[in-house]
mmCIF file of C-alpha atoms in Angstrom:
data_model
loop_
_atom_site.group_PDB
_atom_site.id
_atom_site.type_symbol
_atom_site.label_atom_id
_atom_site.label_comp_id
_atom_site.label_asym_id
_atom_site.label_seq_id
_atom_site.Cartn_x
_atom_site.Cartn_y
_atom_site.Cartn_z
ATOM 1 C CA MET A 1 4.041 16.303 -19.693
ATOM 2 C CA THR A 2 1.122 16.335 -22.135
ATOM 3 C CA ARG A 3 -1.832 16.947 -19.685
ATOM 4 C CA ASP A 4 -4.674 15.412 -21.794
ATOM 5 C CA ARG A 5 -3.401 11.608 -21.696
ATOM 6 C CA VAL A 6 -1.990 9.019 -19.356
ATOM 7 C CA LEU A 7 1.851 8.429 -19.766
ATOM 8 C CA TRP A 8 1.503 4.653 -19.583
ATOM 9 C CA ARG A 9 5.334 3.954 -19.653
ATOM 10 C CA ARG A 10 5.914 6.040 -16.526
ATOM 11 C CA VAL A 11 2.756 4.222 -14.931
ATOM 12 C CA GLY A 12 4.449 0.960 -15.890
ATOM 13 C CA GLY A 13 7.604 1.969 -14.034
ATOM 14 C CA ILE A 14 5.778 2.626 -10.814
ATOM 15 C CA THR A 15 3.709 -0.595 -11.364
ATOM 16 C CA ALA A 16 6.885 -2.389 -11.459
ATOM 17 C CA VAL A 17 8.188 -0.991 -8.120
ATOM 18 C CA GLN A 18 4.711 -1.613 -6.700
ATOM 19 C CA GLY A 19 4.899 -5.344 -7.714
ATOM 20 C CA ALA A 20 8.267 -5.725 -6.375
ATOM 21 C CA ILE A 21 7.280 -4.228 -2.913
ATOM 22 C CA THR A 22 4.246 -6.654 -2.739
ATOM 23 C CA LEU A 23 6.344 -9.580 -3.937
ATOM 24 C CA THR A 24 8.845 -8.935 -1.155
ATOM 25 C CA TRP A 25 6.325 -8.646 1.548
ATOM 26 C CA VAL A 26 4.588 -11.771 0.417
ATOM 27 C CA ILE A 27 7.906 -13.745 0.661
ATOM 28 C CA TYR A 28 8.719 -12.092 3.933
ATOM 29 C CA ALA A 29 5.454 -12.876 5.476
ATOM 30 C CA LEU A 30 5.524 -16.536 4.409
ATOM 31 C CA TYR A 31 9.175 -17.176 5.555
ATOM 32 C CA LEU A 32 9.608 -15.095 8.727
ATOM 33 C CA PRO A 33 7.780 -17.603 11.176
ATOM 34 C CA GLN A 34 9.983 -20.413 9.671
ATOM 35 C CA LEU A 35 13.088 -18.487 9.908
ATOM 36 C CA LEU A 36 12.367 -17.450 13.528
ATOM 37 C CA GLU A 37 11.812 -21.011 14.556
ATOM 38 C CA GLN A 38 15.015 -22.082 12.717
ATOM 39 C CA LEU A 39 16.842 -19.582 14.859
ATOM 40 C CA GLY A 40 15.137 -20.608 18.207
ATOM 41 C CA PHE A 41 12.662 -17.780 18.556
ATOM 42 C CA ALA A 42 8.978 -18.275 19.095
ATOM 43 C CA LYS A 43 6.925 -18.209 16.072
ATOM 44 C CA GLU A 44 4.602 -15.555 17.750
ATOM 45 C CA PHE A 45 7.550 -13.350 17.859
ATOM 46 C CA ALA A 46 6.821 -12.538 14.313
ATOM 47 C CA LEU A 47 3.594 -10.708 15.277
ATOM 48 C CA VAL A 48 5.872 -8.419 17.562
ATOM 49 C CA LEU A 49 8.435 -7.820 14.823
ATOM 50 C CA LEU A 50 5.470 -6.854 12.289
ATOM 51 C CA THR A 51 3.966 -4.534 14.827
ATOM 52 C CA ILE A 52 7.247 -2.711 15.394
ATOM 53 C CA GLU A 53 7.876 -2.699 11.660
ATOM 54 C CA HIS A 54 4.436 -0.913 10.802
ATOM 55 C CA ALA A 55 4.956 1.327 13.801
ATOM 56 C CA LEU A 56 8.308 2.564 12.304
ATOM 57 C CA GLU A 57 6.723 2.927 8.884
ATOM 58 C CA ALA A 58 4.073 5.340 10.278
ATOM 59 C CA ILE A 59 7.066 7.662 11.415
ATOM 60 C CA ILE A 60 9.300 7.034 8.258
ATOM 61 C CA GLU A 61 6.632 7.404 5.551
ATOM 62 C CA PRO A 62 5.857 11.192 6.075
ATOM 63 C CA ILE A 63 9.570 11.875 6.798
ATOM 64 C CA SER A 64 10.760 10.328 3.582
ATOM 65 C CA GLY A 65 7.893 11.678 1.651
ATOM 66 C CA GLY A 66 8.523 15.332 2.954
ATOM 67 C CA LEU A 67 12.270 15.120 2.374
ATOM 68 C CA SER A 68 11.733 13.782 -1.289
ATOM 69 C CA ASP A 69 9.546 16.870 -1.917
ATOM 70 C CA ARG A 70 12.759 18.926 -1.020
ATOM 71 C CA PHE A 71 14.675 16.845 -3.511
ATOM 72 C CA GLN A 72 12.230 17.398 -6.085
ATOM 73 C CA ARG A 73 12.300 21.162 -5.806
ATOM 74 C CA PHE A 74 16.059 21.600 -5.607
ATOM 75 C CA MET A 75 17.377 18.496 -7.899
ATOM 76 C CA GLY A 76 14.350 18.107 -10.149
ATOM 77 C CA THR A 77 14.104 14.346 -9.076
ATOM 78 C CA ARG A 78 12.934 12.190 -5.969
ATOM 79 C CA PHE A 79 15.121 9.290 -7.278
ATOM 80 C CA PRO A 80 18.026 9.834 -4.693
ATOM 81 C CA PHE A 81 15.481 8.690 -2.168
ATOM 82 C CA ILE A 82 14.135 5.867 -4.265
ATOM 83 C CA ALA A 83 17.475 4.424 -5.190
ATOM 84 C CA GLY A 84 18.916 4.773 -1.732
ATOM 85 C CA GLY A 85 15.986 3.056 -0.268
ATOM 86 C CA VAL A 86 15.929 0.262 -2.821
ATOM 87 C CA ILE A 87 19.447 -0.638 -2.474
ATOM 88 C CA LEU A 88 19.333 -0.580 1.382
ATOM 89 C CA ALA A 89 16.090 -2.773 1.260
ATOM 90 C CA SER A 90 17.782 -5.016 -1.290
ATOM 91 C CA ALA A 91 20.778 -5.595 0.892
ATOM 92 C CA PHE A 92 18.918 -6.100 4.043
ATOM 93 C CA PHE A 93 16.560 -8.380 2.251
ATOM 94 C CA ILE A 94 19.212 -10.809 0.940
ATOM 95 C CA GLY A 95 20.899 -10.588 4.297
ATOM 96 C CA ILE A 96 17.678 -12.035 6.165
ATOM 97 C CA PRO A 97 18.143 -15.602 4.795
ATOM 98 C CA ALA A 98 21.967 -15.445 5.108
ATOM 99 C CA ILE A 99 21.810 -14.588 8.876
ATOM 100 C CA ALA A 100 19.266 -17.454 9.220
ATOM 101 C CA ILE A 101 21.686 -19.722 7.642
ATOM 102 C CA PHE A 102 24.734 -18.744 9.597
ATOM 103 C CA GLY A 103 22.867 -17.844 12.747
ATOM 104 C CA GLU A 104 22.070 -21.239 13.928
ATOM 105 C CA SER A 105 25.774 -21.799 14.971
ATOM 106 C CA SER A 106 26.367 -18.295 16.307
ATOM 107 C CA ALA A 107 24.546 -16.733 19.156
ATOM 108 C CA ILE A 108 25.941 -13.202 18.094
ATOM 109 C CA VAL A 109 24.602 -13.740 14.630
ATOM 110 C CA LYS A 110 21.276 -14.909 15.692
ATOM 111 C CA SER A 111 20.839 -11.821 17.935
ATOM 112 C CA ILE A 112 21.251 -9.582 14.951
ATOM 113 C CA PHE A 113 18.290 -11.182 12.961
ATOM 114 C CA PRO A 114 15.470 -9.191 14.537
ATOM 115 C CA PHE A 115 17.425 -5.901 13.869
ATOM 116 C CA VAL A 116 18.004 -6.818 10.227
ATOM 117 C CA VAL A 117 14.339 -7.520 9.609
ATOM 118 C CA VAL A 118 13.311 -4.298 11.135
ATOM 119 C CA ALA A 119 15.837 -2.332 9.234
ATOM 120 C CA TRP A 120 14.744 -3.932 6.055
ATOM 121 C CA ALA A 121 11.030 -2.871 6.657
ATOM 122 C CA SER A 122 12.264 0.583 7.539
ATOM 123 C CA ALA A 123 14.254 0.886 4.321
ATOM 124 C CA MET A 124 11.012 -0.245 2.402
ATOM 125 C CA ALA A 125 9.269 2.730 3.987
ATOM 126 C CA VAL A 126 11.910 5.158 2.642
ATOM 127 C CA PHE A 127 11.179 4.769 -1.000
ATOM 128 C CA ARG A 128 7.467 3.759 -1.116
ATOM 129 C CA SER A 129 5.923 7.371 -0.669
ATOM 130 C CA PRO A 130 8.622 8.945 -3.003
ATOM 131 C CA ALA A 131 7.971 6.373 -5.667
ATOM 132 C CA VAL A 132 4.056 6.226 -5.580
ATOM 133 C CA VAL A 133 3.841 10.038 -5.524
ATOM 134 C CA LEU A 134 5.164 10.090 -9.057
ATOM 135 C CA LEU A 135 1.813 8.800 -10.132
ATOM 136 C CA GLY A 136 0.788 12.320 -9.945
ATOM 137 C CA LYS A 137 2.920 13.166 -13.098
ATOM 138 C CA THR A 138 1.619 10.333 -14.942
ATOM 139 C CA ALA A 139 -1.906 11.727 -15.941
ATOM 140 C CA PRO A 140 -4.108 14.707 -15.745
ATOM 141 C CA PRO A 141 -5.931 14.881 -12.326
ATOM 142 C CA LEU A 142 -9.130 13.612 -13.740
ATOM 143 C CA GLU A 143 -7.517 10.491 -15.294
ATOM 144 C CA LEU A 144 -5.361 9.602 -12.165
ATOM 145 C CA PRO A 145 -7.751 6.908 -10.938
ATOM 146 C CA LEU A 146 -7.163 4.927 -14.266
ATOM 147 C CA ALA A 147 -3.390 5.281 -13.873
ATOM 148 C CA ALA A 148 -3.729 3.957 -10.234
ATOM 149 C CA SER A 149 -5.776 1.013 -11.282
ATOM 150 C CA CYS A 150 -2.620 -0.509 -12.548
ATOM 151 C CA LEU A 151 -1.086 -0.326 -9.015
ATOM 152 C CA THR A 152 -4.264 -2.224 -7.574
ATOM 153 C CA LEU A 153 -3.905 -4.770 -10.515
ATOM 154 C CA ILE A 154 -0.319 -5.588 -9.788
ATOM 155 C CA GLN A 155 -0.745 -5.498 -5.983
ATOM 156 C CA GLN A 156 -3.656 -8.080 -6.041
ATOM 157 C CA LEU A 157 -2.155 -10.168 -8.767
ATOM 158 C CA VAL A 158 1.056 -10.610 -6.646
ATOM 159 C CA GLY A 159 -0.680 -10.521 -3.374
ATOM 160 C CA ALA A 160 -2.949 -13.557 -4.425
ATOM 161 C CA LEU A 161 0.178 -15.739 -4.312
ATOM 162 C CA ARG A 162 0.230 -15.894 -0.495
ATOM 163 C CA PHE A 163 -3.178 -17.705 -0.462
ATOM 164 C CA THR A 164 -2.470 -20.538 -2.871
ATOM 165 C CA ALA A 165 1.242 -20.420 -3.892
ATOM 166 C CA TYR A 166 2.850 -20.496 -0.388
ATOM 167 C CA GLY A 167 3.774 -24.096 -0.892
ATOM 168 C CA PHE A 168 5.640 -23.212 -4.176
ATOM 169 C CA ILE A 169 7.300 -20.259 -2.654
ATOM 170 C CA LEU A 170 8.437 -22.171 0.402
ATOM 171 C CA GLY A 171 9.593 -24.895 -1.706
ATOM 172 C CA LEU A 172 12.004 -22.609 -3.401
ATOM 173 C CA GLY A 173 14.051 -22.186 -0.037
ATOM 174 C CA PRO A 174 14.867 -18.914 1.582
ATOM 175 C CA ALA A 175 17.980 -18.173 -0.160
ATOM 176 C CA PHE A 176 16.474 -18.418 -3.642
ATOM 177 C CA ALA A 177 13.196 -16.774 -2.688
ATOM 178 C CA PHE A 178 14.752 -13.812 -1.006
ATOM 179 C CA THR A 179 17.199 -13.275 -3.778
ATOM 180 C CA ILE A 180 14.409 -13.127 -6.329
ATOM 181 C CA GLY A 181 12.721 -10.638 -4.206
ATOM 182 C CA SER A 182 15.994 -8.580 -3.893
ATOM 183 C CA VAL A 183 16.408 -8.666 -7.638
ATOM 184 C CA ALA A 184 12.909 -7.567 -8.265
ATOM 185 C CA LEU A 185 13.366 -4.608 -6.192
ATOM 186 C CA LEU A 186 16.496 -3.398 -8.087
ATOM 187 C CA GLY A 187 14.847 -4.167 -11.458
ATOM 188 C CA GLY A 188 11.679 -2.255 -10.466
ATOM 189 C CA ALA A 189 13.573 0.795 -9.504
ATOM 190 C CA ALA A 190 15.762 0.580 -12.643
ATOM 191 C CA CYS A 191 12.704 0.352 -14.819
ATOM 192 C CA LEU A 192 11.162 3.522 -12.857
ATOM 193 C CA ARG A 193 14.319 5.541 -13.492
ATOM 194 C CA PHE A 194 14.565 4.585 -17.014
ATOM 195 C CA VAL A 195 10.942 5.808 -17.853
ATOM 196 C CA THR A 196 11.047 8.799 -15.341
ATOM 197 C CA PRO A 197 13.628 11.413 -16.443
ATOM 198 C CA PRO A 198 14.180 14.091 -13.886
ATOM 199 C CA ASP A 199 12.605 17.608 -14.288
ATOM 200 C CA LEU A 200 14.712 20.620 -14.412
ATOM 201 C CA PRO A 201 15.655 21.652 -10.944
ATOM 202 C CA GLN A 202 14.575 25.016 -9.855
ATOM 203 C CA PRO A 203 17.556 27.594 -9.199
ATOM 204 C CA VAL A 204 18.318 28.383 -5.719
ATOM 205 C CA GLU A 205 17.536 32.066 -6.325
ATOM 206 C CA SER A 206 14.200 31.472 -7.986
ATOM 207 C CA PRO A 207 11.226 32.688 -5.986
ATOM 208 C CA ALA A 208 9.476 29.327 -6.899
ATOM 209 C CA ASN A 209 12.146 27.830 -4.875
ATOM 210 C CA ALA A 210 11.457 29.836 -1.709
ATOM 211 C CA GLU A 211 9.928 28.716 1.566
ATOM 212 C CA ILE A 212 6.482 27.007 1.196
ATOM 213 C CA SER A 213 3.670 29.498 0.999
ATOM 214 C CA ALA A 214 1.020 29.497 3.480
ATOM 215 C CA ASP A 215 -1.682 28.342 0.906
ATOM 216 C CA GLU A 216 0.593 25.249 0.083
ATOM 217 C CA LYS A 217 1.117 24.140 3.637
ATOM 218 C CA ILE A 218 -0.736 21.079 4.829
ATOM 219 C CA THR A 219 -3.142 22.282 7.606
ATOM 220 C CA LEU A 220 -3.873 20.062 10.599
ATOM 221 C CA PRO A 221 -7.425 19.502 9.435
ATOM 222 C CA THR A 222 -6.004 18.040 6.032
ATOM 223 C CA VAL A 223 -3.727 15.968 7.956
ATOM 224 C CA PHE A 224 -6.337 14.561 9.942
ATOM 225 C CA LEU A 225 -8.440 13.784 6.935
ATOM 226 C CA ILE A 226 -5.570 12.002 5.128
ATOM 227 C CA VAL A 227 -4.347 9.941 8.176
ATOM 228 C CA GLY A 228 -7.953 9.084 9.279
ATOM 229 C CA THR A 229 -8.874 8.004 5.949
ATOM 230 C CA GLY A 230 -5.750 5.816 5.739
ATOM 231 C CA VAL A 231 -6.611 4.370 9.148
ATOM 232 C CA GLY A 232 -10.361 3.751 8.080
ATOM 233 C CA ILE A 233 -9.257 1.885 4.894
ATOM 234 C CA ALA A 234 -6.580 -0.099 6.637
ATOM 235 C CA TRP A 235 -8.949 -1.316 9.192
ATOM 236 C CA GLY A 236 -11.565 -1.945 6.678
ATOM 237 C CA LEU A 237 -9.268 -4.042 4.669
ATOM 238 C CA ARG A 238 -8.085 -6.015 7.703
ATOM 239 C CA PHE A 239 -11.806 -6.833 8.662
ATOM 240 C CA LEU A 240 -12.805 -7.459 5.275
ATOM 241 C CA PHE A 241 -10.212 -10.369 4.862
ATOM 242 C CA ALA A 242 -10.837 -11.565 8.547
ATOM 243 C CA THR A 243 -14.625 -11.990 7.397
ATOM 244 C CA LEU A 244 -14.163 -13.536 3.966
ATOM 245 C CA GLY A 245 -11.740 -16.029 5.223
ATOM 246 C CA PRO A 246 -14.311 -17.873 7.459
ATOM 247 C CA VAL A 247 -17.108 -17.092 5.099
ATOM 248 C CA TYR A 248 -15.428 -19.135 2.335
ATOM 249 C CA GLY A 249 -14.115 -21.591 4.802
ATOM 250 C CA SER A 250 -17.870 -22.493 5.611
ATOM 251 C CA PHE A 251 -18.484 -23.466 1.821
ATOM 252 C CA LEU A 252 -15.113 -24.497 0.693
ATOM 253 C CA ALA A 253 -13.526 -26.128 3.781
ATOM 254 C CA GLU A 254 -9.749 -26.640 3.388
ATOM 255 C CA ASN A 255 -10.036 -24.935 -0.017
ATOM 256 C CA ALA A 256 -10.886 -21.585 1.361
ATOM 257 C CA GLY A 257 -7.672 -20.317 0.151
ATOM 258 C CA TRP A 258 -8.903 -20.613 -3.490
ATOM 259 C CA GLY A 259 -11.830 -18.353 -2.337
ATOM 260 C CA MET A 260 -9.382 -15.773 -1.088
ATOM 261 C CA THR A 261 -7.322 -16.034 -4.326
ATOM 262 C CA GLY A 262 -10.396 -15.594 -6.461
ATOM 263 C CA PHE A 263 -11.240 -12.391 -4.629
ATOM 264 C CA SER A 264 -7.857 -10.911 -4.974
ATOM 265 C CA LEU A 265 -7.846 -11.829 -8.666
ATOM 266 C CA GLY A 266 -11.297 -10.382 -9.018
ATOM 267 C CA MET A 267 -9.964 -7.136 -7.478
ATOM 268 C CA ALA A 268 -7.200 -7.171 -10.099
ATOM 269 C CA ILE A 269 -9.380 -7.852 -12.990
ATOM 270 C CA LEU A 270 -11.932 -5.350 -12.044
ATOM 271 C CA ALA A 271 -9.279 -2.564 -11.319
ATOM 272 C CA LEU A 272 -9.142 -1.223 -14.737
ATOM 273 C CA PRO A 273 -13.108 -0.794 -15.208
ATOM 274 C CA ALA A 274 -13.221 0.652 -11.903
ATOM 275 C CA GLY A 275 -10.631 3.212 -12.627
ATOM 276 C CA LYS A 276 -12.541 4.057 -15.790
ATOM 277 C CA LEU A 277 -15.835 4.585 -13.555
ATOM 278 C CA ALA A 278 -13.929 6.788 -11.235
ATOM 279 C CA VAL A 279 -12.866 8.955 -14.063
ATOM 280 C CA LYS A 280 -16.405 9.488 -14.997
ATOM 281 C CA LEU A 281 -17.691 10.003 -11.446
ATOM 282 C CA GLY A 282 -14.796 11.953 -10.165
ATOM 283 C CA ASN A 283 -12.287 10.203 -7.806
ATOM 284 C CA SER A 284 -13.647 11.047 -4.404
ATOM 285 C CA ARG A 285 -17.277 10.363 -5.565
ATOM 286 C CA GLY A 286 -16.055 7.095 -6.922
ATOM 287 C CA MET A 287 -14.442 6.069 -3.516
ATOM 288 C CA LEU A 288 -17.681 7.076 -1.940
ATOM 289 C CA VAL A 289 -19.609 4.684 -4.178
ATOM 290 C CA GLY A 290 -17.201 2.014 -3.620
ATOM 291 C CA ILE A 291 -17.246 2.305 0.117
ATOM 292 C CA GLY A 292 -21.050 2.434 0.181
ATOM 293 C CA GLY A 293 -21.184 -0.687 -2.085
ATOM 294 C CA ALA A 294 -18.518 -2.429 -0.039
ATOM 295 C CA ILE A 295 -20.549 -1.848 3.210
ATOM 296 C CA ALA A 296 -23.513 -3.186 1.603
ATOM 297 C CA MET A 297 -21.906 -6.395 -0.056
ATOM 298 C CA LEU A 298 -19.947 -6.915 3.171
ATOM 299 C CA GLY A 299 -23.220 -7.127 5.145
ATOM 300 C CA ILE A 300 -24.673 -9.664 2.531
ATOM 301 C CA VAL A 301 -21.754 -12.029 2.779
ATOM 302 C CA THR A 302 -21.864 -11.593 6.500
ATOM 303 C CA PHE A 303 -25.554 -12.399 7.207
ATOM 304 C CA ILE A 304 -26.810 -14.270 4.181
ATOM 305 C CA PRO A 305 -25.302 -17.862 4.335
ATOM 306 C CA SER A 306 -26.040 -18.738 0.572
ATOM 307 C CA GLY A 307 -23.084 -19.990 -1.685
ATOM 308 C CA PHE A 308 -24.711 -18.422 -4.743
ATOM 309 C CA VAL A 309 -25.457 -15.153 -3.011
ATOM 310 C CA VAL A 310 -21.858 -14.952 -1.457
ATOM 311 C CA ALA A 311 -20.328 -15.720 -4.869
ATOM 312 C CA ILE A 312 -22.306 -12.869 -6.468
ATOM 313 C CA ALA A 313 -21.636 -10.401 -3.607
ATOM 314 C CA SER A 314 -18.128 -11.219 -3.688
ATOM 315 C CA VAL A 315 -17.714 -10.084 -7.313
ATOM 316 C CA LEU A 316 -19.543 -6.777 -6.507
ATOM 317 C CA LEU A 317 -17.399 -6.431 -3.315
ATOM 318 C CA ALA A 318 -14.045 -6.851 -5.355
ATOM 319 C CA PHE A 319 -15.302 -4.113 -7.790
ATOM 320 C CA CYS A 320 -16.196 -1.878 -4.988
ATOM 321 C CA PHE A 321 -13.110 -2.207 -2.942
ATOM 322 C CA SER A 322 -11.144 -1.820 -6.319
ATOM 323 C CA LEU A 323 -12.738 1.697 -6.458
ATOM 324 C CA VAL A 324 -11.525 2.473 -3.064
ATOM 325 C CA LEU A 325 -7.915 1.220 -3.556
ATOM 326 C CA ASN A 326 -7.617 2.788 -6.876
ATOM 327 C CA GLY A 327 -8.640 6.213 -5.487
ATOM 328 C CA MET A 328 -6.125 6.278 -2.308
ATOM 329 C CA VAL A 329 -3.313 8.154 -4.060
ATOM 330 C CA PRO A 330 -5.366 10.462 -6.290
ATOM 331 C CA TYR A 331 -7.319 11.340 -3.276
ATOM 332 C CA VAL A 332 -4.379 12.536 -1.335
ATOM 333 C CA LEU A 333 -2.828 14.407 -4.234
ATOM 334 C CA GLY A 334 -6.196 16.230 -4.647
ATOM 335 C CA LEU A 335 -5.854 17.608 -0.971
ATOM 336 C CA VAL A 336 -2.497 18.891 -1.051
ATOM 337 C CA SER A 337 -0.288 21.386 -3.129
ATOM 338 C CA SER A 338 2.011 19.371 -5.773
ATOM 339 C CA ARG A 339 5.103 20.900 -3.638
ATOM 340 C CA ARG A 340 3.868 18.801 -0.681
ATOM 341 C CA SER A 341 2.751 15.767 -2.442
ATOM 342 C CA GLY A 342 5.388 13.379 -1.035
ATOM 343 C CA LEU A 343 4.510 14.439 2.463
ATOM 344 C CA GLY A 344 0.802 13.981 1.841
ATOM 345 C CA VAL A 345 1.215 10.531 0.545
ATOM 346 C CA GLY A 346 3.542 9.839 3.306
ATOM 347 C CA PHE A 347 0.943 10.845 5.930
ATOM 348 C CA PHE A 348 -1.555 8.595 4.149
ATOM 349 C CA PHE A 349 0.704 5.516 4.218
ATOM 350 C CA GLY A 350 1.797 6.503 7.740
ATOM 351 C CA GLY A 351 -1.821 6.398 8.864
ATOM 352 C CA PHE A 352 -2.210 3.109 7.186
ATOM 353 C CA SER A 353 0.767 1.594 8.535
ATOM 354 C CA ALA A 354 -0.025 2.785 12.127
ATOM 355 C CA ALA A 355 -3.582 1.107 11.837
ATOM 356 C CA MET A 356 -1.918 -2.161 10.875
ATOM 357 C CA SER A 357 0.456 -1.893 13.771
ATOM 358 C CA PHE A 358 -2.170 -1.330 16.388
ATOM 359 C CA PHE A 359 -4.860 -3.495 14.912
ATOM 360 C CA ASP A 360 -4.096 -6.938 16.809
ATOM 361 C CA GLY A 361 -3.806 -4.927 20.081
ATOM 362 C CA ILE A 362 -6.916 -3.053 19.670
ATOM 363 C CA PHE A 363 -9.284 -5.693 18.120
ATOM 364 C CA VAL A 364 -7.785 -8.734 19.774
ATOM 365 C CA ALA A 365 -11.098 -9.843 21.242
ATOM 366 C CA VAL A 366 -13.023 -9.372 18.045
ATOM 367 C CA LYS A 367 -13.567 -12.834 16.786
ATOM 368 C CA GLY A 368 -16.330 -14.357 14.447
ATOM 369 C CA ILE A 369 -17.972 -13.556 11.062
ATOM 370 C CA PRO A 370 -20.687 -11.069 12.380
ATOM 371 C CA ALA A 371 -18.197 -9.110 14.709
ATOM 372 C CA THR A 372 -15.547 -8.658 12.018
ATOM 373 C CA GLY A 373 -18.068 -7.797 9.404
ATOM 374 C CA ILE A 374 -19.775 -5.072 11.372
ATOM 375 C CA ARG A 375 -16.573 -3.624 12.518
ATOM 376 C CA GLY A 376 -15.264 -3.725 8.919
ATOM 377 C CA ALA A 377 -18.422 -1.682 7.831
ATOM 378 C CA ILE A 378 -17.861 0.706 10.623
ATOM 379 C CA ALA A 379 -14.304 1.239 9.664
ATOM 380 C CA LEU A 380 -15.373 1.924 5.953
ATOM 381 C CA ALA A 381 -18.028 4.225 7.025
ATOM 382 C CA PHE A 382 -15.581 6.348 8.961
ATOM 383 C CA ALA A 383 -13.132 6.486 5.920
ATOM 384 C CA GLY A 384 -16.165 7.503 3.753
ATOM 385 C CA THR A 385 -17.269 10.253 6.228
ATOM 386 C CA LEU A 386 -13.793 11.765 6.008
ATOM 387 C CA ILE A 387 -13.643 11.558 2.088
ATOM 388 C CA ALA A 388 -17.106 13.280 1.849
ATOM 389 C CA LEU A 389 -15.786 15.952 4.234
ATOM 390 C CA SER A 390 -12.621 16.361 2.034
ATOM 391 C CA LEU A 391 -14.728 17.202 -1.011
ATOM 392 C CA ARG A 392 -15.135 20.740 0.329
ATOM 393 C CA ILE A 393 -11.304 21.402 0.494
ATOM 394 C CA SER A 394 -9.930 19.357 -2.454
ATOM 395 C CA LYS A 395 -7.606 21.475 -4.555
ATOM 396 C CA VAL A 396 -8.178 19.244 -7.710
ATOM 397 C CA VAL A 397 -11.374 19.712 -9.505
ATOM 398 C CA GLU A 398 -13.183 16.412 -10.052
ATOM 399 C CA GLY A 399 -16.099 17.025 -12.298
ATOM 400 C CA LYS A 400 -18.565 19.351 -10.739
ATOM 401 C CA ILE A 401 -17.927 20.803 -7.381
ATOM 402 C CA SER A 402 -20.410 20.196 -4.783
#
């Protein structure tokens, strides 16, 4: 690959997969309570299923990422993992509404439903890390935040649908909506395969194909930094939205969803400018600037009840958080060797998923704008502390080294 430019076609392929992942989760989250009630389950059972799914993702992500590293070395490609996971996820996804339709008249079919939805989420975890880690081959290390900004853009654009387009999506009906999601997954994987040809596999007898050397292994301190940062960002994100929803509700009442949509669209629009700034600052430093700014803006929207001030702070908050989201994958790739990149990204997403799994159980008593805002700031500060520590062990040079 030419190492002085961003390979935008490859970025586009990864972006297509990310967009499909986000779309299927939006559809799933909107329909799951409805389908559970249709089958006679309690609506609250959805939270139990989501907790189990995130917990399994925390285990599956690093395993699939590590195994994809082996495929990359021996076969020159991670695509078998990506294709296998996408095919399984697409099949399970289209099976969710099918079971809901036929399960009403069959107790046996009904009992299968929880296992199918958990199997779908597990299949999604199989290919996310192997797909996203391909971002490392789309740009030179210093340019990676700009390439990653496309993932933030599509994730926030599609994710914004859950705030205002939920009526339209639910109006499609489960069969049609889940079919769209399934086709999107297959199409995204096909697009990724088209723009990402395999590398030449390393011969078995090659020394380069031997056991991972000591300096290429991921040490426990590095694992702690990666997983801990994922936890901090995940909790910060959850507290951020838990704060903004009531804040916008205090000004917009029943139209608070439009405020959340605007915030997500703001992060999407500002993702590319944030990526360019991170290229100039260095990714880790850009993330630290973003976290510092996000903490400040979160404090403003929490404690200054002025519509004008909240509107301005929200724009700045969207920009700051785009810096953080853009930097996640480049941050991990800067801490691990290229031969362990899939495992490293898997650890990050595993920590992120674990944090999401245990969030409701740990913070069940945290209610109200001041409480969520303060805890969001603490979570982001924790992630920022780990990122600052990581600057000393980063294996990718980002501008000047402290």
